Each structure stands twice: as structure tokens, then as C-alpha cells.
Short mmCIF file of C-alpha atoms in Angstrom, two decimals:
data_model
loop_
_atom_site.label_atom_id
_atom_site.label_comp_id
_atom_site.label_asym_id
_atom_site.label_seq_id
_atom_site.Cartn_x
_atom_site.Cartn_y
_atom_site.Cartn_z
CA MET E 1 18.48 -8.83 -16.33
CA SER E 2 18.42 -10.60 -12.73
CA ARG E 3 18.84 -13.73 -12.45
CA PHE E 4 16.76 -14.80 -9.84
CA LEU E 5 13.18 -15.26 -10.81
CA GLY E 6 13.85 -15.63 -14.63
CA ARG E 7 13.15 -13.20 -17.50
CA LYS E 8 9.10 -13.49 -16.66
CA LEU E 9 9.43 -11.36 -13.26
CA ASN E 10 12.21 -9.05 -14.20
CA ARG E 11 10.23 -8.12 -17.33
CA MET E 12 6.97 -7.28 -15.14
CA LEU E 13 8.49 -5.86 -12.58
CA ARG E 14 10.45 -3.90 -14.43
CA ILE E 15 13.38 -4.39 -12.27
CA ARG E 16 16.40 -3.67 -15.14
CA THR E 17 20.04 -3.62 -14.92
CA MET E 18 21.92 -0.68 -15.30
CA ALA E 19 23.03 -1.19 -18.60
CA THR E 20 19.61 -3.24 -20.25
CA ALA E 21 16.66 -1.17 -21.32
CA PRO E 22 13.41 -1.79 -20.03
CA ASP E 23 10.57 -3.90 -21.78
CA SER E 24 7.15 -2.54 -21.69
CA ASP E 25 4.28 -5.18 -21.31
CA LEU E 26 2.76 -4.80 -18.67
CA GLU E 27 -1.16 -3.10 -19.52
CA GLY E 28 -1.51 -1.86 -16.01
CA GLU E 29 0.60 1.90 -14.75
CA VAL E 30 0.81 1.12 -11.47
CA ILE E 31 4.33 -0.41 -11.58
CA ARG E 32 6.08 1.70 -14.15
CA SER E 33 4.65 4.75 -12.60
CA PHE E 34 5.39 2.99 -8.43
CA LEU E 35 7.13 0.01 -7.91
CA SER E 36 9.80 -0.17 -10.24
CA LEU E 37 13.37 -0.83 -9.57
CA ASP E 38 17.09 -0.56 -11.01
CA THR E 39 19.19 -2.56 -10.46
CA LEU E 40 22.55 -2.26 -9.07
CA ASP E 41 24.34 -5.26 -7.63
CA PRO E 42 22.28 -8.62 -6.49
CA ASN E 43 21.24 -7.71 -3.16
CA ILE E 44 21.59 -3.34 -3.61
CA PHE E 45 18.87 -1.84 -5.79
CA ARG E 46 17.34 1.90 -6.57
CA ALA E 47 14.05 3.66 -6.56
CA PRO E 48 15.05 6.74 -8.60
CA LYS E 49 13.37 10.31 -7.87
CA GLU E 50 11.48 10.67 -10.62
CA ASN E 51 9.18 7.45 -10.03
CA LEU E 52 8.66 8.73 -6.11
CA TRP E 53 5.19 10.37 -5.08
CA HIS E 54 4.98 12.70 -2.82
CA PRO E 55 1.21 13.52 -2.04
CA HIS E 56 -0.47 17.00 -1.46
CA ARG E 57 0.49 18.06 1.97
CA SER E 58 2.55 15.29 3.30
CA ARG E 59 6.59 15.38 4.15
CA PHE E 60 7.81 12.49 3.03
CA VAL E 61 7.44 9.90 0.09
CA PHE E 62 4.19 7.60 0.20
CA GLY E 63 4.86 5.12 3.43
CA GLY E 64 3.26 2.68 1.11
CA GLN E 65 5.56 2.75 -1.79
CA VAL E 66 8.35 2.08 0.16
CA VAL E 67 7.25 -0.99 1.63
CA GLY E 68 6.30 -2.19 -2.21
CA GLN E 69 9.31 -1.68 -3.50
CA ALA E 70 11.45 -2.93 -0.72
CA LEU E 71 8.98 -6.21 -1.39
CA VAL E 72 9.88 -5.68 -5.16
CA ALA E 73 14.30 -5.57 -3.83
CA ALA E 74 13.06 -8.86 -1.63
CA CYS E 75 10.84 -10.88 -4.40
CA SER E 76 13.44 -10.53 -6.86
CA THR E 77 16.03 -12.70 -4.33
CA VAL E 78 14.07 -15.57 -3.66
CA SER E 79 12.84 -18.61 -5.67
CA PRO E 80 9.68 -18.30 -8.49
CA ASP E 81 8.00 -20.81 -6.17
CA HIS E 82 8.48 -18.93 -2.94
CA HIS E 83 6.34 -16.18 -2.34
CA VAL E 84 5.22 -14.19 0.68
CA HIS E 85 3.33 -14.19 3.68
CA SER E 86 4.58 -11.74 5.93
CA LEU E 87 6.11 -8.81 6.46
CA HIS E 88 6.70 -6.56 8.89
CA CYS E 89 8.17 -3.34 8.60
CA TYR E 90 9.35 -0.34 10.64
CA PHE E 91 9.70 3.63 9.03
CA LEU E 92 12.95 5.24 10.69
CA ARG E 93 12.60 8.43 8.54
CA GLY E 94 11.08 10.58 6.41
CA GLY E 95 11.85 9.62 2.70
CA ASN E 96 12.69 12.61 0.92
CA SER E 97 11.50 12.84 -2.87
CA ASN E 98 14.73 14.79 -4.15
CA TRP E 99 17.29 11.50 -3.66
CA PRO E 100 16.76 7.84 -4.89
CA ILE E 101 16.37 4.94 -2.49
CA LEU E 102 18.88 2.19 -2.18
CA TYR E 103 17.21 -1.13 -1.30
CA HIS E 104 19.52 -3.26 0.19
CA VAL E 105 18.96 -6.88 1.09
CA ASP E 106 19.96 -9.17 3.15
CA ARG E 107 19.41 -13.52 2.11
CA THR E 108 18.75 -14.17 5.52
CA ARG E 109 17.65 -17.81 5.28
CA ASP E 110 17.23 -20.16 2.15
CA GLY E 111 14.51 -23.12 2.86
CA GLU E 112 12.88 -26.21 0.86
CA THR E 113 9.87 -24.42 2.58
CA TYR E 114 10.51 -21.00 4.27
CA ALA E 115 12.93 -18.24 3.26
CA SER E 116 13.96 -15.07 4.54
CA ARG E 117 15.03 -11.89 3.40
CA SER E 118 15.94 -8.12 5.52
CA VAL E 119 15.50 -5.04 3.62
CA LYS E 120 17.02 -1.91 4.88
CA ALA E 121 16.31 1.56 2.01
CA THR E 122 18.29 4.37 2.49
CA GLN E 123 19.13 8.07 1.62
CA ASP E 124 22.04 9.57 1.51
CA GLY E 125 24.25 7.05 3.71
CA LYS E 126 21.63 7.08 6.26
CA ALA E 127 18.80 4.56 6.67
CA ILE E 128 14.50 5.87 6.72
CA PHE E 129 12.83 1.92 6.48
CA THR E 130 13.96 -1.51 7.21
CA MET E 131 11.38 -4.90 6.24
CA GLN E 132 11.60 -8.21 7.68
CA SER E 133 9.70 -10.42 4.81
CA SER E 134 9.23 -13.86 5.27
CA PHE E 135 8.69 -16.53 2.36
CA LYS E 136 7.12 -20.02 2.22
CA THR E 137 6.15 -22.94 -1.15
CA ASP E 138 2.88 -23.72 -1.87
CA GLU E 139 0.95 -26.33 0.80
CA THR E 140 -2.15 -27.90 1.07
CA GLN E 141 -3.43 -28.43 4.04
CA VAL E 142 -7.12 -29.33 5.06
CA TYR E 143 -7.51 -27.77 8.65
CA HIS E 144 -8.99 -24.68 7.43
CA TYR E 145 -10.94 -21.71 8.31
CA GLN E 146 -11.77 -17.14 8.56
CA MET E 147 -13.78 -14.75 9.73
CA GLU E 148 -16.94 -13.46 7.54
CA MET E 149 -16.62 -11.09 5.33
CA PRO E 150 -18.47 -8.32 6.45
CA LYS E 151 -22.13 -8.00 4.77
CA VAL E 152 -21.78 -4.68 1.74
CA LYS E 153 -23.33 -4.16 -1.24
CA GLY E 154 -21.31 -4.63 -4.35
CA PRO E 155 -18.63 -1.59 -5.58
CA GLU E 156 -20.99 -1.02 -8.37
CA GLU E 157 -23.72 0.35 -6.56
CA TYR E 158 -20.89 3.16 -5.36
CA LEU E 159 -18.81 6.09 -7.06
CA ASP E 160 -15.30 6.29 -7.38
CA ALA E 161 -13.66 9.12 -4.43
CA ASN E 162 -12.42 11.18 -7.73
CA GLU E 163 -15.98 11.79 -8.42
CA ILE E 164 -16.73 12.11 -5.08
CA LEU E 165 -14.65 14.76 -5.28
CA LYS E 166 -15.36 16.37 -7.84
CA MET E 167 -19.06 16.65 -7.06
CA ARG E 168 -17.97 18.05 -3.63
CA LEU E 169 -15.59 20.63 -5.65
CA LYS E 170 -18.72 21.65 -7.54
CA GLU E 171 -20.96 22.09 -4.34
CA GLU E 172 -18.93 23.52 -1.87
CA GLY E 173 -16.54 26.25 -3.80
CA SER E 174 -13.21 27.96 -2.90
CA HIS E 175 -12.44 27.42 0.46
CA ILE E 176 -11.67 23.39 -0.71
CA GLN E 177 -10.63 23.94 -3.79
CA LYS E 178 -6.80 23.87 -4.18
CA ASP E 179 -6.61 20.88 -1.34
CA LEU E 180 -9.54 18.94 -3.85
CA GLU E 181 -7.28 19.98 -7.25
CA HIS E 182 -4.24 18.73 -5.42
CA PHE E 183 -5.79 15.48 -4.72
CA LEU E 184 -7.71 15.29 -8.62
CA ALA E 185 -4.05 15.47 -10.26
CA GLU E 186 -2.25 13.43 -8.55
CA GLU E 187 -1.94 9.75 -10.34
CA LEU E 188 -2.23 7.35 -7.33
CA ARG E 189 -3.53 4.98 -10.05
CA ILE E 190 -5.48 3.84 -7.80
CA LEU E 191 -9.70 3.19 -8.00
CA THR E 192 -11.00 4.07 -4.48
CA ARG E 193 -14.70 3.62 -3.47
CA PRO E 194 -16.47 4.63 0.18
CA THR E 195 -19.45 3.40 1.45
CA ASP E 196 -19.52 5.93 3.65
CA PRO E 197 -18.14 8.63 1.84
CA GLN E 198 -18.34 12.06 3.83
CA LEU E 199 -17.26 9.42 7.04
CA PHE E 200 -14.23 8.67 4.81
CA PHE E 201 -13.81 12.88 3.99
CA LYS E 202 -14.30 13.51 7.31
CA GLN E 203 -17.24 15.08 6.77
CA LYS E 204 -18.88 14.84 9.75
CA VAL E 205 -17.86 12.41 13.13
CA GLY E 206 -18.47 8.94 13.57
CA GLU E 207 -16.89 5.19 14.70
CA PRO E 208 -13.05 4.33 13.83
CA LYS E 209 -14.20 1.68 11.29
CA ARG E 210 -14.23 2.03 7.58
CA LEU E 211 -14.83 0.43 4.50
CA PHE E 212 -14.10 0.74 1.19
CA TRP E 213 -13.62 -0.86 -2.35
CA MET E 214 -10.49 -0.52 -4.31
CA LYS E 215 -8.72 -1.85 -7.57
CA THR E 216 -5.67 -0.97 -9.93
CA ASP E 217 -6.65 1.45 -12.47
CA GLY E 218 -5.23 -1.08 -15.82
CA THR E 219 -4.54 -4.25 -15.19
CA ILE E 220 -2.14 -6.39 -13.74
CA GLY E 221 0.13 -9.76 -15.35
CA ASP E 222 -1.29 -13.24 -13.68
CA ASP E 223 2.23 -13.09 -11.98
CA ASN E 224 0.71 -13.89 -7.94
CA LYS E 225 4.55 -12.10 -6.80
CA ILE E 226 3.68 -8.62 -8.90
CA HIS E 227 -0.09 -8.25 -7.37
CA GLN E 228 1.77 -8.83 -3.45
CA CYS E 229 3.91 -6.37 -3.95
CA VAL E 230 0.60 -3.82 -6.00
CA ALA E 231 -1.11 -4.85 -2.97
CA ALA E 232 1.41 -3.92 -0.44
CA TYR E 233 1.82 -0.65 -2.00
CA MET E 234 -1.95 0.02 -1.48
CA SER E 235 -1.99 -1.30 2.10
CA ASP E 236 -1.63 1.40 3.22
CA PHE E 237 -4.10 4.00 1.03
CA SER E 238 -6.11 5.98 3.75
CA LEU E 239 -5.62 2.92 6.47
CA LEU E 240 -4.31 5.34 9.55
CA GLY E 241 -7.66 7.84 8.50
CA THR E 242 -9.38 5.36 10.42
CA SER E 243 -7.70 6.75 13.76
CA LEU E 244 -9.56 10.13 12.55
CA GLN E 245 -12.88 9.78 12.13
CA PRO E 246 -14.33 10.31 15.63
CA GLY E 247 -12.83 14.05 15.57
CA GLY E 248 -14.22 14.56 12.54
CA PRO E 249 -14.09 18.10 11.10
CA ASN E 250 -13.48 19.17 14.18
CA PHE E 251 -10.74 18.35 15.25
CA GLU E 252 -7.73 19.88 12.35
CA THR E 253 -4.59 17.23 11.92
CA LYS E 254 -1.42 19.07 12.03
CA PHE E 255 0.60 15.85 11.13
CA MET E 256 -0.03 12.40 10.87
CA THR E 257 2.72 10.12 9.20
CA SER E 258 3.29 5.43 9.42
CA LEU E 259 5.61 4.24 12.05
CA ASP E 260 5.17 0.35 11.10
CA HIS E 261 3.36 -1.94 8.89
CA THR E 262 2.32 -5.29 9.14
CA ILE E 263 1.11 -7.61 6.23
CA TRP E 264 -0.35 -10.81 6.37
CA PHE E 265 -1.04 -12.82 3.30
CA HIS E 266 -3.45 -15.47 4.22
CA ASN E 267 -4.62 -16.81 -0.07
CA PRO E 268 -4.46 -15.92 -3.86
CA PHE E 269 -6.01 -12.88 -5.06
CA ARG E 270 -5.65 -10.01 -8.00
CA VAL E 271 -4.77 -6.27 -7.64
CA ASP E 272 -6.97 -5.63 -11.04
CA GLU E 273 -10.65 -7.25 -9.31
CA TRP E 274 -12.28 -5.39 -6.52
CA MET E 275 -11.10 -6.31 -3.19
CA LEU E 276 -13.15 -4.84 -0.17
CA TYR E 277 -10.66 -3.11 2.16
CA GLU E 278 -12.26 -2.98 6.13
CA SER E 279 -10.10 -1.05 8.87
CA PHE E 280 -10.59 0.04 12.43
CA SER E 281 -8.78 1.56 15.32
CA PRO E 282 -9.13 -0.05 18.52
CA HIS E 283 -6.82 3.34 20.36
CA ALA E 284 -5.79 6.50 19.96
CA GLY E 285 -4.23 8.37 22.02
CA SER E 286 -0.69 10.38 23.35
CA GLY E 287 0.06 11.26 19.65
CA LYS E 288 0.06 7.69 18.24
CA ALA E 289 -3.04 5.47 16.38
CA LEU E 290 -3.19 1.58 16.05
CA CYS E 291 -4.79 0.87 13.03
CA LEU E 292 -6.29 -2.73 12.19
CA GLY E 293 -7.38 -3.34 8.68
CA ARG E 294 -8.42 -6.71 5.92
CA VAL E 295 -8.79 -7.10 2.74
CA TRP E 296 -11.65 -8.97 1.50
CA LYS E 297 -12.38 -10.60 -2.19
CA GLN E 298 -15.31 -9.97 -4.01
CA ASP E 299 -16.32 -14.02 -3.41
CA GLY E 300 -15.66 -13.59 0.46
CA THR E 301 -12.18 -15.08 0.45
CA LEU E 302 -10.12 -13.34 2.82
CA ALA E 303 -6.86 -11.98 1.14
CA MET E 304 -4.16 -10.32 4.09
CA SER E 305 -4.63 -8.76 7.45
CA VAL E 306 -3.19 -5.51 7.90
CA ALA E 307 -1.99 -3.53 11.13
CA GLN E 308 -0.44 0.21 10.92
CA GLU E 309 0.48 3.00 14.19
CA GLY E 310 1.20 5.91 13.13
CA VAL E 311 1.69 8.79 14.55
CA VAL E 312 -1.62 11.22 14.55
CA ARG E 313 -1.45 14.73 15.82
CA ASN E 314 -4.75 16.21 15.69
CA THR E 315 -5.76 19.08 17.58
CA PRO E 316 -9.98 20.98 18.01
CA LEU E 317 -10.48 23.82 16.36
CA SER E 318 -13.40 24.51 18.62
CA LYS E 319 -14.38 24.27 22.22
CA MET E 320 -15.26 20.33 22.58
#
């Protein structure tokens, strides 16, 4: 096993050497399914192609999975006391689910308070993704503040996205049946409860703002690093879709993919507890859209801030 974080983190993150059988003490399926890596070298990790998720109607591997796996690789090379506080990513090429992904970690700096890591992901010898990440030890500081969480009903007041889609499947008939069946068959292992389902699923036109509750479908362990890695994976889910809401059902999305992705981690959290994902898009044009997000714990604590720019190419379905 990798020696960097000790047996506990390796067991929980399922980073395993080629000759070592993996442990199976994690209750939640998220890590096993999407974030597990093989250790090929102290600084090189591999995501088997069998674990890569290629969403329906997408050309590439899900970007959030690549971010989460890159963070798993980086976390395995820092001390147990260092936790990620920010990461900045660029998607250079689309990931191919027919090939494994290799993650190369550069241990840029190790300090007492801060540590820095650079990660490059490659497929078939070509770079597909880069990430700069910064880690920090805990620090007590009297001076602090944050914005207020949006006022919204609790998650128990809303339906799961899958339940909403099942209802649509019964109501709307065969013209959307194939897409809905594909979506429902995908094992996201993330529960989402949008506060405005019609806007979320492009059934109506609205402002480029959205709110939805999210959590993992399963219990994760108590290690903060694990929750951060899973949150990195979850942070990419539907963020860029916020930019589609002003067009709603009047536009068809021909192509959409992430260009970059940034996360700032503010306070500890658990991804197996409900959190509110608030997102908005201040600008779209020239085939690109910028989306910003904040993730809130249910008690109103700001857990993360997120920023992403992506390619968005929409075509009007009729004359506007």
C-alpha cells in the first residue's frame, strides 16, 4: 500500500498497488465505482477504463470524475494534516472511456503550513487534463465571515430528480422515452432534488440561476479528504447546465463541455449529508459560458465555492 497517508486513507480511497487485494470496508459505492485508482509508482496512478463514466449523449468521460480522481492522486502524496483548500483545472482533451487514465503527480512544494501539487492526466501518451492544487494545515483564526445561505425549503420538501423523470416518462410519452430511460439507467449514485424541476430540466425559460439539494446515495467514512474528493466529483454535476436556462426548450444544445474548473474549500462538510448547490451564470456568448456556484451545508455554513467556464453551442429550434 502507498505509505503517504497510512493504511486508513489508502483503504478508504481504494488506492491500491497492482499486487495488493483491495479492502472493502467503505459503505458508500461512490468511491469504489468512480474514484478508485491503481498505484503504479509513488507519483503515478491509473484509473481503469472499467471505472470511467461516459454519460449518455456525451462525447467524453465525465469531467467531474477526472477532477475527483486527480484530487485522489494528489491527496495520496501529502501528509495526513494537509487538506486541499483550492484546486484549479484545465480540460485539454476529452477523456475516452475505452482507455485508462494515468495521473502523474508533481510534488511541487511541501511546507509546514502549505503544500502544492501539480497533476497531469494522460491517455495514449497525450495530456487530457491538468490540475494545480494547494493543501493547508488547520489554523485557528478569530477573524471570519461569510455570505448568507439562500432561503429555501429543506430537501425533504422536494422530489428526487429520478422520481421526477419517472413521472415525466409516464406523462410525456415516447418522444423523450429513450433519453429518460438512458438517464435513469446511469448509476450516478448522487441524489439530487431541484427546487424548480421544470427549470432544471429545461421545460421552461428562466434566469440562469438554480438551486438543488444533493448528497451521495450511501454512507462515506469520516475522513475529510474522502469527502473533499467526492465533492470535487459532485461539483461538476449540472453546473454548466445553469447557462442553458435562458434558452430553455427553445434551444437545442449541440455541444457542451468543460474548459476549466476551480474549487475553493472553505469549511469541513460531509457529502453523505444534504447540501444546497447554488449556481448562476453571469455571461454566455461566443460559444462559451461562465458559471459560478456555492455549496452550502444544511446549517447555513458555506462549504465550497466553484467556478467553471465551458463550451456551450446552442441552436434555436424555431425563429425567436
